């Protein structure tokens, strides 16, 4: 092998090894950008037989929504604060404090408080204190024609006078 050819070969080999080494060394960095599991709860889900859902308020923590039942009337309010997305808490009123929100013919059992920056929402979701800029969202509920179970659809917002009567 000629000296020039040998030198050229060694330069190429060195370049190849350096490039390969850099690729191998940077692989963990690239891999860390790809999550091992892509988990997102379904946007449309069943919550069971409406007759078996308890009266009052039930919080569904995986989907972060509050399911309300008053006799045979159901509705769902988002538990995601409209300020920066913390999960709000439902603060139940005492019996004497229950209020009727006339605009929505709504008997509020309590109200929502955000633990992060102090926003407060009336029982039908209207923001009235703190930095939250908008009311909590309401979502569509329907009865499955196949098995009669209640279905919540987080892709379909509804007005605050929505009720599903079963
Ligand atoms: S996230 Fe709820 S008040 Fe800021």
PDB file of C-alpha atoms and ligand atoms in Angstrom:
ATOM      1  CA  UNK A   1       0.000   0.000   0.000  1.00  0.00           C
ATOM      2  CA  UNK A   2       1.332   3.469  -0.907  1.00  0.00           C
ATOM      3  CA  UNK A   3       1.980   5.831   2.066  1.00  0.00           C
ATOM      4  CA  UNK A   4      -0.595   8.327   0.707  1.00  0.00           C
ATOM      5  CA  UNK A   5      -3.171   5.651   0.250  1.00  0.00           C
ATOM      6  CA  UNK A   6      -2.470   4.302   3.710  1.00  0.00           C
ATOM      7  CA  UNK A   7      -2.722   7.789   5.231  1.00  0.00           C
ATOM      8  CA  UNK A   8      -5.954   8.461   3.397  1.00  0.00           C
ATOM      9  CA  UNK A   9      -7.358   5.147   4.600  1.00  0.00           C
ATOM     10  CA  UNK A  10      -6.362   5.868   8.202  1.00  0.00           C
ATOM     11  CA  UNK A  11      -7.911   9.357   8.047  1.00  0.00           C
ATOM     12  CA  UNK A  12     -11.177   7.904   6.749  1.00  0.00           C
ATOM     13  CA  UNK A  13     -11.128   5.129   9.316  1.00  0.00           C
ATOM     14  CA  UNK A  14     -10.541   7.647  12.118  1.00  0.00           C
ATOM     15  CA  UNK A  15     -13.357   9.841  10.855  1.00  0.00           C
ATOM     16  CA  UNK A  16     -15.678   6.867  10.655  1.00  0.00           C
ATOM     17  CA  UNK A  17     -14.796   5.756  14.201  1.00  0.00           C
ATOM     18  CA  UNK A  18     -15.232   9.272  15.623  1.00  0.00           C
ATOM     19  CA  UNK A  19     -18.599   9.693  13.899  1.00  0.00           C
ATOM     20  CA  UNK A  20     -19.737   6.258  15.063  1.00  0.00           C
ATOM     21  CA  UNK A  21     -18.563   6.951  18.615  1.00  0.00           C
ATOM     22  CA  UNK A  22     -20.404  10.273  18.681  1.00  0.00           C
ATOM     23  CA  UNK A  23     -23.567   8.577  17.447  1.00  0.00           C
ATOM     24  CA  UNK A  24     -23.349   5.858  20.099  1.00  0.00           C
ATOM     25  CA  UNK A  25     -22.578   8.400  22.842  1.00  0.00           C
ATOM     26  CA  UNK A  26     -25.509  10.634  21.904  1.00  0.00           C
ATOM     27  CA  UNK A  27     -28.073   7.803  21.601  1.00  0.00           C
ATOM     28  CA  UNK A  28     -29.189   7.982  25.284  1.00  0.00           C
ATOM     29  CA  UNK A  29     -29.887  11.693  24.834  1.00  0.00           C
ATOM     30  CA  UNK A  30     -32.094  11.083  21.775  1.00  0.00           C
ATOM     31  CA  UNK A  31     -33.758   8.106  23.471  1.00  0.00           C
ATOM     32  CA  UNK A  32     -34.617  10.200  26.522  1.00  0.00           C
ATOM     33  CA  UNK A  33     -36.738  12.435  24.286  1.00  0.00           C
ATOM     34  CA  UNK A  34     -39.023   9.527  23.369  1.00  0.00           C
ATOM     35  CA  UNK A  35     -41.410   8.469  26.164  1.00  0.00           C
ATOM     36  CA  UNK A  36     -41.508   4.751  26.930  1.00  0.00           C
ATOM     37  CA  UNK A  37     -45.289   4.796  27.257  1.00  0.00           C
ATOM     38  CA  UNK A  38     -47.716   7.128  25.578  1.00  0.00           C
ATOM     39  CA  UNK A  39     -50.588   7.314  28.017  1.00  0.00           C
ATOM     40  CA  UNK A  40     -53.620   9.482  27.542  1.00  0.00           C
ATOM     41  CA  UNK A  41     -56.936   8.604  29.100  1.00  0.00           C
ATOM     42  CA  UNK A  42     -59.741   8.128  26.566  1.00  0.00           C
ATOM     43  CA  UNK A  43     -61.755  11.239  25.729  1.00  0.00           C
ATOM     44  CA  UNK A  44     -64.989   9.255  25.571  1.00  0.00           C
ATOM     45  CA  UNK A  45     -65.646   6.774  28.349  1.00  0.00           C
ATOM     46  CA  UNK A  46     -68.423   4.986  30.193  1.00  0.00           C
ATOM     47  CA  UNK A  47     -69.162   5.591  33.854  1.00  0.00           C
ATOM     48  CA  UNK A  48     -71.545   2.707  34.360  1.00  0.00           C
ATOM     49  CA  UNK A  49     -75.218   2.089  34.904  1.00  0.00           C
ATOM     50  CA  UNK A  50     -76.909   5.423  35.720  1.00  0.00           C
ATOM     51  CA  UNK A  51     -79.050   3.737  38.386  1.00  0.00           C
ATOM     52  CA  UNK A  52     -75.941   2.716  40.293  1.00  0.00           C
ATOM     53  CA  UNK A  53     -74.338   6.164  40.355  1.00  0.00           C
ATOM     54  CA  UNK A  54     -74.614   7.801  43.756  1.00  0.00           C
ATOM     55  CA  UNK A  55     -76.698  10.922  44.288  1.00  0.00           C
ATOM     56  CA  UNK A  56     -74.718  14.145  44.560  1.00  0.00           C
ATOM     57  CA  UNK A  57     -71.146  14.578  43.356  1.00  0.00           C
ATOM     58  CA  UNK A  58     -68.653  11.958  42.224  1.00  0.00           C
ATOM     59  CA  UNK A  59     -65.120  12.948  41.226  1.00  0.00           C
ATOM     60  CA  UNK A  60     -63.554  10.851  38.462  1.00  0.00           C
ATOM     61  CA  UNK A  61     -59.882  11.437  39.147  1.00  0.00           C
ATOM     62  CA  UNK A  62     -58.413   9.844  36.045  1.00  0.00           C
ATOM     63  CA  UNK A  63     -60.442  12.102  33.757  1.00  0.00           C
ATOM     64  CA  UNK A  64     -60.574  15.016  36.226  1.00  0.00           C
ATOM     65  CA  UNK A  65     -64.302  15.621  35.949  1.00  0.00           C
ATOM     66  CA  UNK A  66     -67.136  15.912  38.457  1.00  0.00           C
ATOM     67  CA  UNK A  67     -70.223  13.839  37.747  1.00  0.00           C
ATOM     68  CA  UNK A  68     -73.396  15.212  39.328  1.00  0.00           C
ATOM     69  CA  UNK A  69     -76.577  13.289  39.916  1.00  0.00           C
ATOM     70  CA  UNK A  70     -79.783  14.919  41.155  1.00  0.00           C
ATOM     71  CA  UNK A  71     -82.585  12.329  41.151  1.00  0.00           C
ATOM     72  CA  UNK A  72     -82.503  11.118  37.529  1.00  0.00           C
ATOM     73  CA  UNK A  73     -80.723  14.163  36.120  1.00  0.00           C
ATOM     74  CA  UNK A  74     -77.008  14.021  35.317  1.00  0.00           C
ATOM     75  CA  UNK A  75     -74.349  16.499  34.233  1.00  0.00           C
ATOM     76  CA  UNK A  76     -70.559  16.673  34.111  1.00  0.00           C
ATOM     77  CA  UNK A  77     -68.295  19.614  34.976  1.00  0.00           C
ATOM     78  CA  UNK A  78     -64.572  19.746  34.309  1.00  0.00           C
ATOM     79  CA  UNK A  79     -62.236  19.688  37.294  1.00  0.00           C
ATOM     80  CA  UNK A  80     -59.487  21.516  35.396  1.00  0.00           C
ATOM     81  CA  UNK A  81     -58.950  25.087  36.528  1.00  0.00           C
ATOM     82  CA  UNK A  82     -59.072  27.536  33.639  1.00  0.00           C
ATOM     83  CA  UNK A  83     -56.107  29.498  35.016  1.00  0.00           C
ATOM     84  CA  UNK A  84     -53.148  27.093  34.740  1.00  0.00           C
ATOM     85  CA  UNK A  85     -54.789  23.697  34.810  1.00  0.00           C
ATOM     86  CA  UNK A  86     -54.641  22.559  38.429  1.00  0.00           C
ATOM     87  CA  UNK A  87     -57.369  20.216  39.619  1.00  0.00           C
ATOM     88  CA  UNK A  88     -60.070  22.067  41.529  1.00  0.00           C
ATOM     89  CA  UNK A  89     -61.661  20.729  44.701  1.00  0.00           C
ATOM     90  CA  UNK A  90     -65.382  20.585  45.358  1.00  0.00           C
ATOM     91  CA  UNK A  91     -66.296  22.325  48.617  1.00  0.00           C
ATOM     92  CA  UNK A  92     -69.698  21.062  49.695  1.00  0.00           C
ATOM     93  CA  UNK A  93     -72.131  23.483  51.318  1.00  0.00           C
ATOM     94  CA  UNK A  94     -74.049  22.628  54.447  1.00  0.00           C
ATOM     95  CA  UNK A  95     -77.784  21.959  53.948  1.00  0.00           C
ATOM     96  CA  UNK A  96     -78.754  25.560  54.795  1.00  0.00           C
ATOM     97  CA  UNK A  97     -76.158  26.967  52.409  1.00  0.00           C
ATOM     98  CA  UNK A  98     -77.371  25.202  49.262  1.00  0.00           C
ATOM     99  CA  UNK A  99     -78.134  27.897  46.741  1.00  0.00           C
ATOM    100  CA  UNK A 100     -80.238  28.078  43.651  1.00  0.00           C
ATOM    101  CA  UNK A 101     -78.457  29.666  40.723  1.00  0.00           C
ATOM    102  CA  UNK A 102     -81.478  31.162  38.982  1.00  0.00           C
ATOM    103  CA  UNK A 103     -79.878  31.694  35.602  1.00  0.00           C
ATOM    104  CA  UNK A 104     -79.417  27.955  35.217  1.00  0.00           C
ATOM    105  CA  UNK A 105     -82.232  26.629  37.471  1.00  0.00           C
ATOM    106  CA  UNK A 106     -79.398  24.973  39.272  1.00  0.00           C
ATOM    107  CA  UNK A 107     -79.281  23.937  42.913  1.00  0.00           C
ATOM    108  CA  UNK A 108     -75.636  24.255  43.897  1.00  0.00           C
ATOM    109  CA  UNK A 109     -74.513  21.665  46.422  1.00  0.00           C
ATOM    110  CA  UNK A 110     -71.198  23.459  46.818  1.00  0.00           C
ATOM    111  CA  UNK A 111     -68.569  25.304  44.834  1.00  0.00           C
ATOM    112  CA  UNK A 112     -65.143  24.704  43.349  1.00  0.00           C
ATOM    113  CA  UNK A 113     -61.886  25.970  44.827  1.00  0.00           C
ATOM    114  CA  UNK A 114     -58.518  25.807  43.129  1.00  0.00           C
ATOM    115  CA  UNK A 115     -55.686  25.020  45.555  1.00  0.00           C
ATOM    116  CA  UNK A 116     -52.972  26.530  43.346  1.00  0.00           C
ATOM    117  CA  UNK A 117     -53.732  30.256  43.152  1.00  0.00           C
ATOM    118  CA  UNK A 118     -57.059  30.562  44.907  1.00  0.00           C
ATOM    119  CA  UNK A 119     -59.572  30.769  42.068  1.00  0.00           C
ATOM    120  CA  UNK A 120     -63.166  30.044  43.037  1.00  0.00           C
ATOM    121  CA  UNK A 121     -66.080  28.895  40.904  1.00  0.00           C
ATOM    122  CA  UNK A 122     -69.762  28.735  41.699  1.00  0.00           C
ATOM    123  CA  UNK A 123     -71.409  25.324  41.690  1.00  0.00           C
ATOM    124  CA  UNK A 124     -72.290  25.572  38.001  1.00  0.00           C
ATOM    125  CA  UNK A 125     -68.713  26.489  37.137  1.00  0.00           C
ATOM    126  CA  UNK A 126     -68.783  30.285  36.847  1.00  0.00           C
ATOM    127  CA  UNK A 127     -65.492  31.820  37.955  1.00  0.00           C
ATOM    128  CA  UNK A 128     -65.965  34.549  40.580  1.00  0.00           C
ATOM    129  CA  UNK A 129     -62.649  34.980  42.430  1.00  0.00           C
ATOM    130  CA  UNK A 130     -58.945  34.629  41.713  1.00  0.00           C
ATOM    131  CA  UNK A 131     -57.079  34.612  38.426  1.00  0.00           C
ATOM    132  CA  UNK A 132     -59.151  32.017  36.512  1.00  0.00           C
ATOM    133  CA  UNK A 133     -60.310  33.797  33.341  1.00  0.00           C
ATOM    134  CA  UNK A 134     -63.175  31.504  32.345  1.00  0.00           C
ATOM    135  CA  UNK A 135     -65.839  29.202  33.774  1.00  0.00           C
ATOM    136  CA  UNK A 136     -65.221  25.470  34.139  1.00  0.00           C
ATOM    137  CA  UNK A 137     -66.268  23.470  31.085  1.00  0.00           C
ATOM    138  CA  UNK A 138     -69.328  21.258  30.887  1.00  0.00           C
ATOM    139  CA  UNK A 139     -69.261  18.058  28.844  1.00  0.00           C
ATOM    140  CA  UNK A 140     -71.850  16.045  27.026  1.00  0.00           C
ATOM    141  CA  UNK A 141     -73.338  12.936  28.606  1.00  0.00           C
ATOM    142  CA  UNK A 142     -75.380  10.332  26.779  1.00  0.00           C
ATOM    143  CA  UNK A 143     -76.792   6.877  27.313  1.00  0.00           C
ATOM    144  CA  UNK A 144     -75.226   4.067  25.323  1.00  0.00           C
ATOM    145  CA  UNK A 145     -77.867   2.479  23.077  1.00  0.00           C
ATOM    146  CA  UNK A 146     -76.026  -0.841  23.356  1.00  0.00           C
ATOM    147  CA  UNK A 147     -76.021  -1.372  27.116  1.00  0.00           C
ATOM    148  CA  UNK A 148     -77.710   1.647  28.736  1.00  0.00           C
ATOM    149  CA  UNK A 149     -74.521   2.857  30.422  1.00  0.00           C
ATOM    150  CA  UNK A 150     -73.691   6.530  30.791  1.00  0.00           C
ATOM    151  CA  UNK A 151     -71.050   7.876  28.413  1.00  0.00           C
ATOM    152  CA  UNK A 152     -69.058  11.067  28.992  1.00  0.00           C
ATOM    153  CA  UNK A 153     -67.661  12.761  25.890  1.00  0.00           C
ATOM    154  CA  UNK A 154     -64.831  15.180  26.678  1.00  0.00           C
ATOM    155  CA  UNK A 155     -64.634  16.238  23.044  1.00  0.00           C
ATOM    156  CA  UNK A 156     -68.099  17.771  23.155  1.00  0.00           C
ATOM    157  CA  UNK A 157     -68.648  20.779  25.360  1.00  0.00           C
ATOM    158  CA  UNK A 158     -72.209  21.733  26.251  1.00  0.00           C
ATOM    159  CA  UNK A 159     -73.937  24.766  27.734  1.00  0.00           C
ATOM    160  CA  UNK A 160     -74.457  24.998  31.465  1.00  0.00           C
ATOM    161  CA  UNK A 161     -78.160  24.287  31.170  1.00  0.00           C
ATOM    162  CA  UNK A 162     -77.451  20.828  29.763  1.00  0.00           C
ATOM    163  CA  UNK A 163     -78.970  17.954  31.734  1.00  0.00           C
ATOM    164  CA  UNK A 164     -79.303  14.322  30.815  1.00  0.00           C
ATOM    165  CA  UNK A 165     -82.494  12.953  32.310  1.00  0.00           C
ATOM    166  CA  UNK A 166     -82.606   9.172  32.381  1.00  0.00           C
TER     167      UNK A 166
HETATM  168  S1  LIG B   1     -54.335  27.031  38.408  1.00  0.00           S
HETATM  169 FE1  LIG B   1     -56.175  27.432  39.451  1.00  0.00          FE
HETATM  170  S2  LIG B   1     -55.955  29.417  40.195  1.00  0.00           S
HETATM  171 FE2  LIG B   1     -54.118  29.044  39.138  1.00  0.00          FE
END
